């Protein structure tokens, strides 16, 4: 049971980070491999605020998200927007370039060591039920993840902004013709994606650690979540993250000798049978 | 009459197949480099190997338009195949190359069935996934591959009998260069053949080619297999010349770096792959000596700049300069 719960919690964390990618990659159709770099930025901002500025944990999280989003908007305005119409390959190359730069930059400012993070007292410790040990921080992650999943799903499918976003992605010309400010929608969406990345990064420090290689170490996982879950699909990302988290934790716990092999195998198998993802829309673009 | 018209129509294609003087000069460069930089033969060998590896990606990406984030899978597989062979007493270098090519081609053929099913994004993920699976396998199968410590104990027999691999890397250099040249020549023949032209057609307009009677998937599978074999040979060369296989032959960084080299040189042109490698490896050598820790930053910046401003790489730049000269001189 504990293994399953830990799996759910780590899946939830994965979801929190990768849902941002699901927004940029899935909704905006931009292969943003630099997503891990934005998550890393959020992590560093969070850690710096906590350890050096003495900001309380719960306040540091939104601040990290907002600061990351600001950086994201800056990049979007100057660089990303030039590549919306480019091929996937160009987007991949461009964002790999950003990743390389982010790794060196993080190394320059923070050094190669792991960043320490102490959780506040009320998030430490465990709740012990019969047969089940629940880490409070993990429970916190699960609740937060669910809240964000529901909120995002509502936003994309239920609000005016969500409808405008879907229209802008599916047919920018027609959307423009309807008086939608496509540029602004994309900027806002990109900001949302990077904010989620920053939040996830800050939340993930405790479980995933934080060092300059973070940007590249977990990007494969984020991509798997989005690819398996289906592009631009919040529910799909959630389910895929949970599956991945449970398999990952269970795999490490029960069969450590094969390691991450299972996950890659599952992903490849999944993509072969459902190339558009678990809940993906049939390829329309 | 029709044959004549056909021949006239094919004339530009024929002409493209001719060796131009500039190309001959280009191939004299490595020979000259051997005498100019006798102390850097190891680096020169590395350049030749990476150029071959890059050539293999150019075949599948530049000519056939198949995106891949996991091309290191074939490189690493070839390296391990040749390395294991040599470590278990079959040290003949050419045998090693052959086996590596066959093994990598087999994997290439099998994975091509998976890769060709999806669109760009799926292809990226599947190629990446295959490479990561191999990486994990090599990492975990420590008794066979040596895991993170790398594969040691590779003993390569003298090449063709008399040429022993010496400490200075002379044999290794000529060996790698010869293999590169032969395979380049083959690749050049292939891309100028009807097969190669049909690949170009597929890249430019995939919807049209079936209408012209081209079996698209079979062609793509064939070139993917071929590219895999090339990458396997490049990996085998690395294993044989360094007598060591490190786990990072399969790493994501290697695949990503290779993409960078190819776009730096200009994809879709065989010389682009070679020139990109020369520029990249020289820059890497110089810059990482100056500034070992932050070299990656400039690498990333370079990549961003290329994508934004110089999408066709060094070869594109050369071509533009050539076109300008052609316009000024009045002849093409």
Coordinates of C-alpha atoms in Angstrom, one line a residue:
Chain A
X1 CA 0.0 0.0 0.0
X2 CA 2.7 2.4 1.0
X3 CA 4.5 1.7 -2.3
X4 CA 1.3 2.5 -4.2
X5 CA 0.8 5.7 -2.3
X6 CA 4.4 6.8 -2.8
X7 CA 3.9 6.0 -6.5
X8 CA 0.8 8.1 -6.6
X9 CA 2.6 11.0 -4.8
X10 CA 5.6 10.8 -7.2
X11 CA 3.2 10.5 -10.1
X12 CA 1.4 13.6 -8.8
X13 CA 4.7 15.5 -8.6
X14 CA 5.5 14.4 -12.2
X15 CA 2.1 15.6 -13.2
X16 CA 2.6 19.0 -11.5
X17 CA 5.8 19.5 -13.5
X18 CA 4.8 18.0 -16.8
X19 CA 1.3 19.5 -17.0
X20 CA 3.1 22.8 -17.9
X21 CA 4.6 20.9 -20.8
X22 CA 1.3 19.5 -21.6
X23 CA 0.1 23.1 -22.0
X24 CA 3.0 24.3 -24.2
X25 CA 3.6 21.1 -26.2
X26 CA 0.1 19.9 -26.2
X27 CA -2.0 23.0 -26.5
X28 CA 0.4 25.2 -28.4
X29 CA 2.1 22.4 -30.3
X30 CA 5.6 23.6 -29.5
X31 CA 8.1 20.9 -28.7
X32 CA 9.6 22.6 -25.7
X33 CA 12.5 20.5 -24.4
X34 CA 13.5 23.5 -22.3
X35 CA 10.6 22.8 -20.0
X36 CA 12.9 21.1 -17.6
X37 CA 15.1 24.2 -17.6
X38 CA 12.1 26.3 -16.5
X39 CA 11.3 23.8 -13.8
X40 CA 14.9 24.0 -12.7
X41 CA 14.7 27.8 -12.6
X42 CA 11.6 27.5 -10.4
X43 CA 13.4 25.2 -8.1
X44 CA 16.4 27.5 -7.8
X45 CA 14.2 30.5 -7.2
X46 CA 12.2 28.6 -4.6
X47 CA 15.3 27.4 -2.8
X48 CA 16.9 30.8 -2.9
X49 CA 13.8 32.5 -1.5
X50 CA 13.6 29.9 1.3
X51 CA 17.2 29.7 2.3
X52 CA 18.5 33.1 1.8
X53 CA 15.5 35.5 1.9
X54 CA 13.7 33.6 4.6
X55 CA 10.4 33.6 2.8
X56 CA 8.0 31.0 4.2
X57 CA 7.5 27.9 2.1
X58 CA 3.9 28.4 1.1
X59 CA 4.7 31.9 -0.1
X60 CA 7.9 30.9 -1.9
X61 CA 5.9 28.5 -4.1
X62 CA 3.7 31.0 -5.9
X63 CA 6.6 33.5 -6.0
X64 CA 8.7 30.9 -7.8
X65 CA 5.9 30.2 -10.2
X66 CA 5.3 33.9 -11.0
X67 CA 9.1 34.6 -11.4
X68 CA 9.5 31.7 -13.7
X69 CA 6.5 32.8 -15.7
X70 CA 8.0 36.3 -16.1
X71 CA 11.2 34.8 -17.4
X72 CA 9.1 32.5 -19.6
X73 CA 7.2 35.5 -21.1
X74 CA 10.5 37.3 -21.8
X75 CA 11.7 34.3 -23.7
X76 CA 8.4 33.8 -25.5
X77 CA 8.3 37.5 -26.6
X78 CA 11.9 37.5 -27.9
X79 CA 12.6 33.9 -29.0
X80 CA 9.9 31.3 -28.9
X81 CA 7.4 33.3 -30.9
X82 CA 9.6 33.2 -34.0
X83 CA 9.5 29.5 -34.0
X84 CA 5.7 28.8 -33.7
X85 CA 5.5 28.0 -37.3
X86 CA 8.8 26.2 -37.5
X87 CA 9.2 22.4 -37.9
X88 CA 9.3 20.3 -34.8
X89 CA 13.0 19.6 -35.5
X90 CA 13.8 23.3 -35.3
X91 CA 11.9 23.6 -32.1
X92 CA 13.7 20.6 -30.6
X93 CA 17.1 22.0 -31.6
X94 CA 16.3 25.5 -30.3
X95 CA 15.1 24.2 -27.0
X96 CA 18.0 21.8 -26.6
X97 CA 20.2 24.9 -27.0
X98 CA 18.3 26.6 -24.2
X99 CA 18.8 23.5 -22.0
X100 CA 22.5 23.5 -22.6
X101 CA 22.7 27.2 -21.7
X102 CA 20.6 26.8 -18.6
X103 CA 22.8 24.0 -17.3
X104 CA 25.9 26.1 -17.6
X105 CA 24.2 29.1 -16.1
X106 CA 22.9 27.2 -13.1
X107 CA 26.4 25.8 -12.7
X108 CA 27.9 29.2 -12.8
X109 CA 25.5 30.7 -10.2
X110 CA 24.9 27.8 -7.9
X111 CA 27.7 25.3 -8.4
X112 CA 27.3 21.6 -9.1
X113 CA 26.2 20.5 -5.7
X114 CA 22.7 19.5 -4.7
X115 CA 20.6 22.3 -3.2
X116 CA 19.3 21.7 0.3
X117 CA 15.7 22.3 1.2
X118 CA 14.1 22.1 4.6
X119 CA 10.4 21.7 4.6
X120 CA 8.4 23.7 7.2
X121 CA 7.4 21.6 10.3
X122 CA 3.8 21.2 9.4
X123 CA 4.7 19.4 6.2
X124 CA 7.1 17.0 7.8
X125 CA 6.4 13.7 9.4
X126 CA 4.0 11.0 8.6
X127 CA 0.4 9.9 9.3
X128 CA 0.4 6.3 10.3
X129 CA -2.6 4.3 9.5
X130 CA -2.7 0.5 9.8
X131 CA -0.8 -0.8 6.8
X132 CA -0.2 2.6 5.3
X133 CA 2.3 5.3 6.1
X134 CA 1.5 8.6 4.5
X135 CA 4.1 11.3 4.3
X136 CA 2.4 14.6 4.9
X137 CA 4.4 16.3 2.2
X138 CA 3.3 13.6 -0.2
X139 CA -0.3 14.0 0.8
X140 CA 0.1 17.8 0.2
X141 CA 1.4 17.0 -3.3
X142 CA -1.5 14.8 -4.1
X143 CA -4.0 17.3 -3.0
X144 CA -2.3 20.2 -4.8
X145 CA -2.0 18.1 -7.9
X146 CA -5.6 17.2 -8.0
X147 CA -6.7 20.8 -7.4
X148 CA -4.5 22.0 -10.3
X149 CA -5.7 19.2 -12.5
X150 CA -9.3 20.1 -11.9
X151 CA -8.7 23.8 -12.2
X152 CA -6.9 23.5 -15.5
X153 CA -9.4 21.1 -17.0
X154 CA -12.1 23.6 -16.1
X155 CA -10.2 26.5 -17.5
X156 CA -9.4 24.8 -20.8
X157 CA -12.8 23.3 -21.5
X158 CA -15.1 25.7 -19.6
X159 CA -13.9 29.3 -19.8
X160 CA -13.8 31.9 -22.5
X161 CA -10.0 31.9 -22.4
X162 CA -9.9 28.2 -22.8
X163 CA -12.1 28.3 -25.9
X164 CA -10.1 31.2 -27.4
X165 CA -6.9 29.2 -26.8
X166 CA -8.3 26.1 -28.4
X167 CA -9.5 28.2 -31.4
X168 CA -6.1 29.9 -31.7
X169 CA -4.2 26.6 -31.8
X170 CA -6.6 24.8 -34.1
X171 CA -6.8 27.5 -36.7
X172 CA -4.9 30.7 -35.9
X173 CA -6.2 32.5 -39.1
X174 CA -9.8 31.9 -38.4
X175 CA -9.3 32.8 -34.7
X176 CA -7.7 36.1 -35.8
X177 CA -10.6 36.7 -38.1
X178 CA -13.0 36.3 -35.2
X179 CA -11.2 39.1 -33.4
X180 CA -9.1 36.9 -31.0
X181 CA -5.7 38.3 -30.2
X182 CA -3.8 35.2 -30.9
X183 CA -0.4 36.5 -30.0
X184 CA -1.7 37.5 -26.6
X185 CA -3.4 34.2 -26.0
X186 CA -0.2 32.4 -26.9
X187 CA 1.9 34.6 -24.6
X188 CA -0.5 34.0 -21.7
X189 CA -0.6 30.3 -22.3
X190 CA 3.1 30.1 -22.4
X191 CA 3.3 32.1 -19.2
X192 CA 0.9 29.6 -17.7
X193 CA 3.0 26.7 -18.9
X194 CA 6.2 28.1 -17.4
X195 CA 4.5 29.1 -14.2
X196 CA 3.4 25.5 -13.7
X197 CA 6.9 24.4 -14.6
X198 CA 8.3 26.7 -11.9
X199 CA 5.8 25.6 -9.3
X200 CA 6.5 22.0 -10.1
X201 CA 10.2 22.6 -10.0
X202 CA 10.0 24.3 -6.6
X203 CA 7.8 21.5 -5.2
X204 CA 10.0 18.8 -6.6
X205 CA 13.3 19.9 -4.9
X206 CA 12.4 17.8 -1.9
X207 CA 11.8 14.6 -3.8
X208 CA 13.9 14.9 -7.0
X209 CA 16.8 17.0 -5.8
X210 CA 18.1 20.0 -7.6
X211 CA 21.4 20.4 -9.4
X212 CA 22.3 21.8 -12.8
X213 CA 21.6 18.6 -14.6
X214 CA 18.0 18.7 -13.5
X215 CA 17.1 20.3 -16.8
X216 CA 18.0 17.3 -18.8
X217 CA 17.7 14.5 -16.2
X218 CA 13.9 14.5 -16.0
X219 CA 13.0 15.9 -19.4
X220 CA 12.5 12.4 -20.7
X221 CA 10.0 11.7 -18.0
X222 CA 8.0 14.9 -18.8
X223 CA 8.0 14.0 -22.5
X224 CA 6.8 10.5 -21.7
X225 CA 3.9 11.9 -19.7
X226 CA 2.8 14.2 -22.5
X227 CA 3.4 11.7 -25.3
X228 CA 1.6 8.9 -23.4
X229 CA -1.1 11.1 -22.1
X230 CA -2.0 12.6 -25.4
X231 CA -1.2 16.1 -26.4
X232 CA -3.1 19.0 -24.8
X233 CA -5.0 16.8 -22.6
X234 CA -5.0 17.5 -18.8
X235 CA -6.8 14.3 -17.9
X236 CA -4.5 12.2 -20.1
X237 CA -1.4 13.8 -18.5
X238 CA -2.8 13.1 -15.0
X239 CA -3.5 9.4 -15.8
X240 CA -0.2 9.0 -17.6
X241 CA 1.7 10.6 -14.7
X242 CA 0.1 8.4 -12.1
X243 CA 0.8 5.3 -14.2
X244 CA 4.3 6.3 -14.7
X245 CA 4.8 7.3 -11.0
X246 CA 3.4 4.0 -9.7
X247 CA 5.4 1.9 -12.2
X248 CA 8.6 3.9 -11.4
X249 CA 8.3 3.6 -7.7
X250 CA 7.2 0.0 -7.8
X251 CA 9.9 -0.9 -10.3
X252 CA 12.6 0.7 -8.2
X253 CA 11.2 -1.0 -5.1
X254 CA 10.6 -4.5 -6.3
X255 CA 13.0 -5.0 -9.3
X256 CA 15.8 -2.5 -8.9
X257 CA 18.1 -4.4 -11.2
X258 CA 16.2 -3.4 -14.4
X259 CA 15.7 0.2 -13.3
X260 CA 14.1 2.6 -15.7
X261 CA 14.0 0.1 -18.5
X262 CA 10.4 -0.7 -17.8
X263 CA 9.2 2.9 -18.2
X264 CA 10.9 3.3 -21.6
X265 CA 9.5 0.0 -22.7
X266 CA 6.0 0.9 -21.6
X267 CA 6.3 4.2 -23.4
X268 CA 7.5 2.8 -26.7
X269 CA 4.8 0.1 -26.5
X270 CA 2.1 2.6 -25.7
X271 CA 3.2 4.9 -28.6
X272 CA 3.2 2.0 -31.0
X273 CA -0.4 1.0 -30.2
X274 CA -1.8 4.5 -29.6
X275 CA 0.4 7.0 -31.4
X276 CA -1.9 9.8 -30.5
X277 CA -1.7 9.0 -26.8
X278 CA -4.0 7.4 -24.3
X279 CA -6.7 10.1 -24.5
X280 CA -5.4 12.0 -27.6
X281 CA -7.6 13.5 -30.1
X282 CA -7.2 11.8 -33.5
X283 CA -4.4 13.6 -35.3
X284 CA -6.0 16.6 -36.9
X285 CA -3.0 18.7 -37.7
Chain B
X1 CA 14.0 9.8 -79.4
X2 CA 12.5 9.1 -76.1
X3 CA 15.7 7.8 -74.7
X4 CA 17.5 10.9 -76.0
X5 CA 14.9 13.2 -74.3
X6 CA 15.2 11.1 -71.2
X7 CA 18.9 11.4 -71.2
X8 CA 18.7 15.1 -71.7
X9 CA 16.2 15.4 -68.9
X10 CA 18.5 13.4 -66.6
X11 CA 21.6 15.5 -67.5
X12 CA 21.5 17.7 -64.4
X13 CA 21.2 14.6 -62.2
X14 CA 24.1 13.0 -64.0
X15 CA 26.2 16.1 -63.6
X16 CA 25.6 16.2 -59.9
X17 CA 27.1 12.8 -59.7
X18 CA 30.5 13.9 -61.0
X19 CA 33.4 14.5 -58.7
X20 CA 34.2 18.2 -58.7
X21 CA 37.7 19.6 -58.1
X22 CA 36.7 21.2 -54.8
X23 CA 35.7 17.8 -53.5
X24 CA 39.1 16.3 -54.4
X25 CA 40.8 19.2 -52.6
X26 CA 38.6 18.6 -49.6
X27 CA 39.7 15.0 -49.4
X28 CA 43.3 16.1 -49.5
X29 CA 42.7 18.1 -46.3
X30 CA 42.9 15.1 -43.9
X31 CA 46.0 13.9 -45.6
X32 CA 47.6 17.4 -45.1
X33 CA 46.3 17.5 -41.5
X34 CA 48.2 14.3 -40.9
X35 CA 51.5 16.0 -41.7
X36 CA 50.6 19.4 -40.2
X37 CA 49.3 18.1 -36.8
X38 CA 51.2 14.9 -36.2
X39 CA 50.6 15.3 -32.4
X40 CA 46.9 15.5 -32.7
X41 CA 46.2 12.3 -34.5
X42 CA 43.8 11.1 -31.8
X43 CA 41.7 14.2 -32.2
X44 CA 41.8 13.8 -36.0
X45 CA 40.7 10.2 -35.6
X46 CA 37.8 11.3 -33.4
X47 CA 36.8 13.8 -36.1
X48 CA 36.8 11.2 -38.8
X49 CA 34.6 8.9 -36.6
X50 CA 32.2 11.6 -35.6
X51 CA 32.0 12.6 -39.3
X52 CA 30.9 9.1 -40.2
X53 CA 28.4 9.1 -37.4
X54 CA 27.1 12.5 -38.6
X55 CA 26.9 11.2 -42.1
X56 CA 24.6 8.4 -40.9
X57 CA 22.2 10.9 -39.3
X58 CA 22.4 13.0 -42.5
X59 CA 21.2 10.1 -44.5
X60 CA 18.1 9.6 -42.5
X61 CA 17.4 13.2 -41.4
X62 CA 18.9 15.3 -44.1
X63 CA 17.8 13.1 -47.1
X64 CA 14.8 11.2 -45.9
X65 CA 13.5 13.7 -43.3
X66 CA 13.1 11.2 -40.4
X67 CA 13.7 13.1 -37.1
X68 CA 15.6 11.2 -34.5
X69 CA 16.6 12.0 -30.9
X70 CA 18.1 8.6 -30.3
X71 CA 20.6 8.0 -33.1
X72 CA 23.3 7.2 -30.5
X73 CA 21.4 3.9 -30.0
X74 CA 23.0 2.5 -33.2
X75 CA 26.4 4.1 -32.5
X76 CA 26.5 2.6 -29.0
X77 CA 25.3 -0.8 -30.2
X78 CA 28.0 -0.9 -32.8
X79 CA 30.6 0.1 -30.3
X80 CA 29.5 -2.5 -27.8
X81 CA 29.3 -5.2 -30.6
X82 CA 32.8 -4.5 -31.8
X83 CA 34.1 -4.1 -28.3
X84 CA 32.6 -7.3 -27.0
X85 CA 33.8 -9.2 -30.0
X86 CA 37.4 -7.9 -29.6
X87 CA 37.3 -8.5 -25.8
X88 CA 36.4 -12.1 -26.4
X89 CA 39.2 -13.0 -28.7
X90 CA 37.8 -12.0 -32.2
X91 CA 40.0 -9.0 -32.6
X92 CA 40.1 -8.6 -36.3
X93 CA 39.1 -5.0 -36.9
X94 CA 37.3 -5.5 -40.2
X95 CA 35.3 -8.4 -38.8
X96 CA 34.3 -6.1 -35.9
X97 CA 33.1 -3.5 -38.4
X98 CA 31.1 -6.0 -40.3
X99 CA 29.4 -7.5 -37.2
X100 CA 28.7 -4.0 -35.8
X101 CA 27.2 -2.9 -39.1
X102 CA 25.0 -6.0 -39.2
X103 CA 23.8 -5.8 -35.6
X104 CA 23.1 -2.1 -35.8
X105 CA 21.3 -2.6 -39.2
X106 CA 19.2 -5.3 -37.6
X107 CA 18.1 -3.0 -34.8
X108 CA 17.6 -0.2 -37.3
X109 CA 15.3 -2.4 -39.4
X110 CA 13.3 -3.6 -36.4
X111 CA 12.9 -0.1 -35.0
X112 CA 12.2 1.4 -38.4
X113 CA 8.9 -0.5 -38.2
X114 CA 8.1 1.4 -35.0
X115 CA 9.5 4.8 -36.0
X116 CA 7.7 5.0 -39.3
X117 CA 4.3 4.6 -37.7
X118 CA 4.1 8.0 -36.2
X119 CA 4.4 11.6 -37.0
X120 CA 7.4 13.8 -36.0
X121 CA 6.7 14.0 -32.3
X122 CA 6.0 10.3 -32.0
X123 CA 9.2 9.6 -33.9
X124 CA 11.2 11.8 -31.6
X125 CA 9.8 10.0 -28.6
X126 CA 10.2 6.5 -30.0
X127 CA 13.8 7.0 -31.1
X128 CA 14.6 8.6 -27.8
X129 CA 12.9 5.7 -26.0
X130 CA 14.8 3.1 -27.9
X131 CA 18.1 4.8 -27.1
X132 CA 17.2 5.2 -23.4
X133 CA 16.3 1.5 -23.3
X134 CA 19.6 0.5 -24.7
X135 CA 21.3 2.9 -22.3
X136 CA 19.6 1.3 -19.3
X137 CA 20.4 -2.2 -20.6
X138 CA 24.0 -1.4 -21.0
X139 CA 24.0 0.3 -17.6
X140 CA 22.4 -2.7 -15.8
X141 CA 24.1 -5.6 -17.6
X142 CA 27.3 -4.9 -15.8
X143 CA 28.8 -8.4 -16.1
X144 CA 28.7 -8.1 -19.9
X145 CA 29.2 -4.5 -20.6
X146 CA 31.0 -3.3 -17.6
X147 CA 28.2 -0.8 -16.8
X148 CA 29.3 2.7 -15.8
X149 CA 32.9 1.6 -15.6
X150 CA 32.9 1.0 -19.3
X151 CA 33.9 -2.0 -21.3
X152 CA 37.6 -2.9 -20.9
X153 CA 40.0 -5.5 -22.1
X154 CA 39.5 -4.8 -25.8
X155 CA 42.3 -6.2 -27.9
X156 CA 42.3 -5.4 -31.5
X157 CA 44.5 -7.4 -33.9
X158 CA 46.7 -5.8 -36.5
X159 CA 44.7 -4.4 -39.4
X160 CA 44.9 -6.7 -42.5
X161 CA 47.8 -8.5 -40.9
X162 CA 50.8 -6.1 -41.1
X163 CA 49.4 -2.8 -39.6
X164 CA 49.4 -2.9 -35.9
X165 CA 47.5 -0.2 -33.9
X166 CA 50.4 1.9 -32.6
X167 CA 50.6 4.2 -29.6
X168 CA 50.6 7.4 -31.7
X169 CA 47.4 6.5 -33.4
X170 CA 48.8 6.5 -36.9
X171 CA 47.2 3.3 -38.0
X172 CA 44.0 4.3 -36.2
X173 CA 43.9 7.6 -38.1
X174 CA 44.4 6.0 -41.6
X175 CA 42.0 3.2 -40.7
X176 CA 39.3 5.6 -39.6
X177 CA 39.9 7.9 -42.6
X178 CA 39.8 5.1 -45.1
X179 CA 36.6 3.7 -43.7
X180 CA 35.1 7.2 -43.7
X181 CA 36.1 7.8 -47.3
X182 CA 34.8 4.5 -48.6
X183 CA 31.5 4.8 -46.8
X184 CA 31.3 8.5 -47.9
X185 CA 31.8 7.3 -51.5
X186 CA 29.1 4.7 -51.1
X187 CA 26.7 7.3 -49.6
X188 CA 27.5 9.7 -52.4
X189 CA 26.6 7.1 -54.9
X190 CA 23.4 6.3 -53.0
X191 CA 22.1 9.8 -52.7
X192 CA 22.6 10.5 -56.3
X193 CA 21.0 7.2 -57.4
X194 CA 17.2 7.0 -58.2
X195 CA 16.8 5.6 -54.7
X196 CA 18.4 8.7 -53.1
X197 CA 16.3 11.0 -55.3
X198 CA 13.1 9.2 -54.3
X199 CA 14.1 9.9 -50.6
X200 CA 14.4 13.5 -51.4
X201 CA 11.0 13.4 -53.0
X202 CA 9.6 11.8 -49.9
X203 CA 11.0 14.5 -47.7
X204 CA 9.7 17.3 -49.9
X205 CA 6.3 15.9 -50.6
X206 CA 5.3 12.7 -48.9
X207 CA 1.8 12.8 -50.3
X208 CA 2.9 12.9 -53.9
X209 CA 5.4 10.1 -53.9
X210 CA 3.0 7.1 -53.7
X211 CA 1.2 8.6 -56.7
X212 CA 4.5 8.3 -58.6
X213 CA 4.7 4.7 -57.6
X214 CA 7.3 5.0 -54.8
X215 CA 6.8 2.6 -51.9
X216 CA 7.3 5.3 -49.3
X217 CA 7.5 3.1 -46.2
X218 CA 9.8 0.6 -47.8
X219 CA 12.2 3.3 -48.9
X220 CA 12.2 5.0 -45.5
X221 CA 12.8 1.7 -43.7
X222 CA 15.7 0.9 -46.1
X223 CA 17.4 4.2 -45.5
X224 CA 16.8 4.0 -41.8
X225 CA 18.5 0.6 -41.7
X226 CA 21.3 1.9 -43.8
X227 CA 21.8 4.9 -41.5
X228 CA 21.8 2.5 -38.5
X229 CA 24.5 0.4 -40.1
X230 CA 26.6 3.5 -40.8
X231 CA 26.2 4.6 -37.2
X232 CA 27.1 1.1 -36.0
X233 CA 30.3 1.2 -38.0
X234 CA 31.2 4.6 -36.6
X235 CA 30.7 3.2 -33.1
X236 CA 32.8 0.1 -33.9
X237 CA 35.6 2.4 -35.1
X238 CA 35.5 4.3 -31.8
X239 CA 35.6 1.1 -29.8
X240 CA 38.5 -0.3 -31.8
X241 CA 40.6 2.9 -32.0
X242 CA 40.2 3.8 -28.3
X243 CA 40.1 0.1 -27.1
X244 CA 37.4 1.2 -24.7
X245 CA 33.7 1.6 -24.7
X246 CA 32.2 4.1 -22.2
X247 CA 28.5 4.0 -21.3
X248 CA 28.1 7.5 -22.7
X249 CA 28.2 6.2 -26.3
X250 CA 24.5 5.6 -25.8
X251 CA 23.7 8.8 -23.9
X252 CA 21.1 11.4 -24.8
X253 CA 23.8 14.0 -25.0
X254 CA 25.5 12.2 -27.8
X255 CA 22.3 12.1 -29.9
X256 CA 21.6 15.8 -29.2
X257 CA 25.1 16.9 -29.9
X258 CA 25.0 15.0 -33.2
X259 CA 21.9 16.8 -34.2
X260 CA 23.7 20.1 -33.4
X261 CA 26.7 19.1 -35.5
X262 CA 24.5 18.2 -38.4
X263 CA 22.5 21.5 -38.4
X264 CA 25.8 23.4 -37.9
X265 CA 27.1 21.9 -41.1
X266 CA 23.8 22.0 -42.9
X267 CA 21.6 18.9 -43.2
X268 CA 20.7 17.4 -46.5
X269 CA 24.2 17.7 -47.9
X270 CA 26.9 15.1 -47.3
X271 CA 29.7 17.6 -47.1
X272 CA 27.6 19.5 -44.6
X273 CA 27.9 16.6 -42.2
X274 CA 31.7 16.5 -42.7
X275 CA 32.3 20.2 -42.4
X276 CA 29.9 20.5 -39.4
X277 CA 32.0 17.8 -37.6
X278 CA 35.3 19.5 -38.4
X279 CA 34.1 22.9 -37.2
X280 CA 32.4 21.5 -34.2
X281 CA 35.2 19.2 -33.0
X282 CA 37.8 21.9 -33.6
X283 CA 35.8 24.5 -31.7
X284 CA 35.1 22.0 -28.9
X285 CA 38.8 21.2 -28.7
X286 CA 39.8 24.8 -28.5
X287 CA 37.0 26.2 -26.4
X288 CA 36.9 23.4 -23.8
X289 CA 40.6 24.0 -23.3
X290 CA 40.0 27.6 -22.6
X291 CA 36.8 27.3 -20.6
X292 CA 36.0 23.7 -19.8
X293 CA 33.1 24.2 -17.5
X294 CA 31.0 26.7 -19.5
X295 CA 31.7 25.4 -22.9
X296 CA 28.2 24.0 -22.9
X297 CA 26.8 27.5 -22.6
X298 CA 28.3 28.5 -25.9
X299 CA 27.2 25.3 -27.5
X300 CA 23.7 26.1 -26.5
X301 CA 23.9 29.7 -27.7
X302 CA 25.3 28.5 -31.0
X303 CA 22.4 26.1 -31.4
X304 CA 19.8 28.8 -30.7
X305 CA 21.5 31.2 -33.1
X306 CA 21.7 28.6 -35.9
X307 CA 18.1 27.8 -35.6
X308 CA 17.0 31.4 -35.6
X309 CA 19.3 32.9 -38.2
X310 CA 21.3 30.4 -40.1
X311 CA 19.0 27.4 -40.6
X312 CA 21.0 25.9 -43.5
X313 CA 24.3 25.9 -41.6
X314 CA 27.8 26.3 -43.0
X315 CA 27.0 24.6 -46.3
X316 CA 24.1 27.0 -46.8
X317 CA 26.5 29.9 -46.2
X318 CA 29.0 28.5 -48.6
X319 CA 26.3 28.0 -51.2
X320 CA 25.1 31.6 -50.9
X321 CA 28.6 32.9 -51.3
X322 CA 29.0 30.6 -54.3
X323 CA 25.8 31.9 -55.8
X324 CA 26.9 35.5 -55.4
X325 CA 30.2 34.7 -57.1
X326 CA 28.4 32.9 -59.8
X327 CA 26.1 35.9 -60.3
X328 CA 29.0 38.3 -60.5
X329 CA 31.1 36.3 -62.8
X330 CA 28.2 35.7 -65.1
X331 CA 28.8 31.9 -65.2
X332 CA 27.4 29.3 -62.9

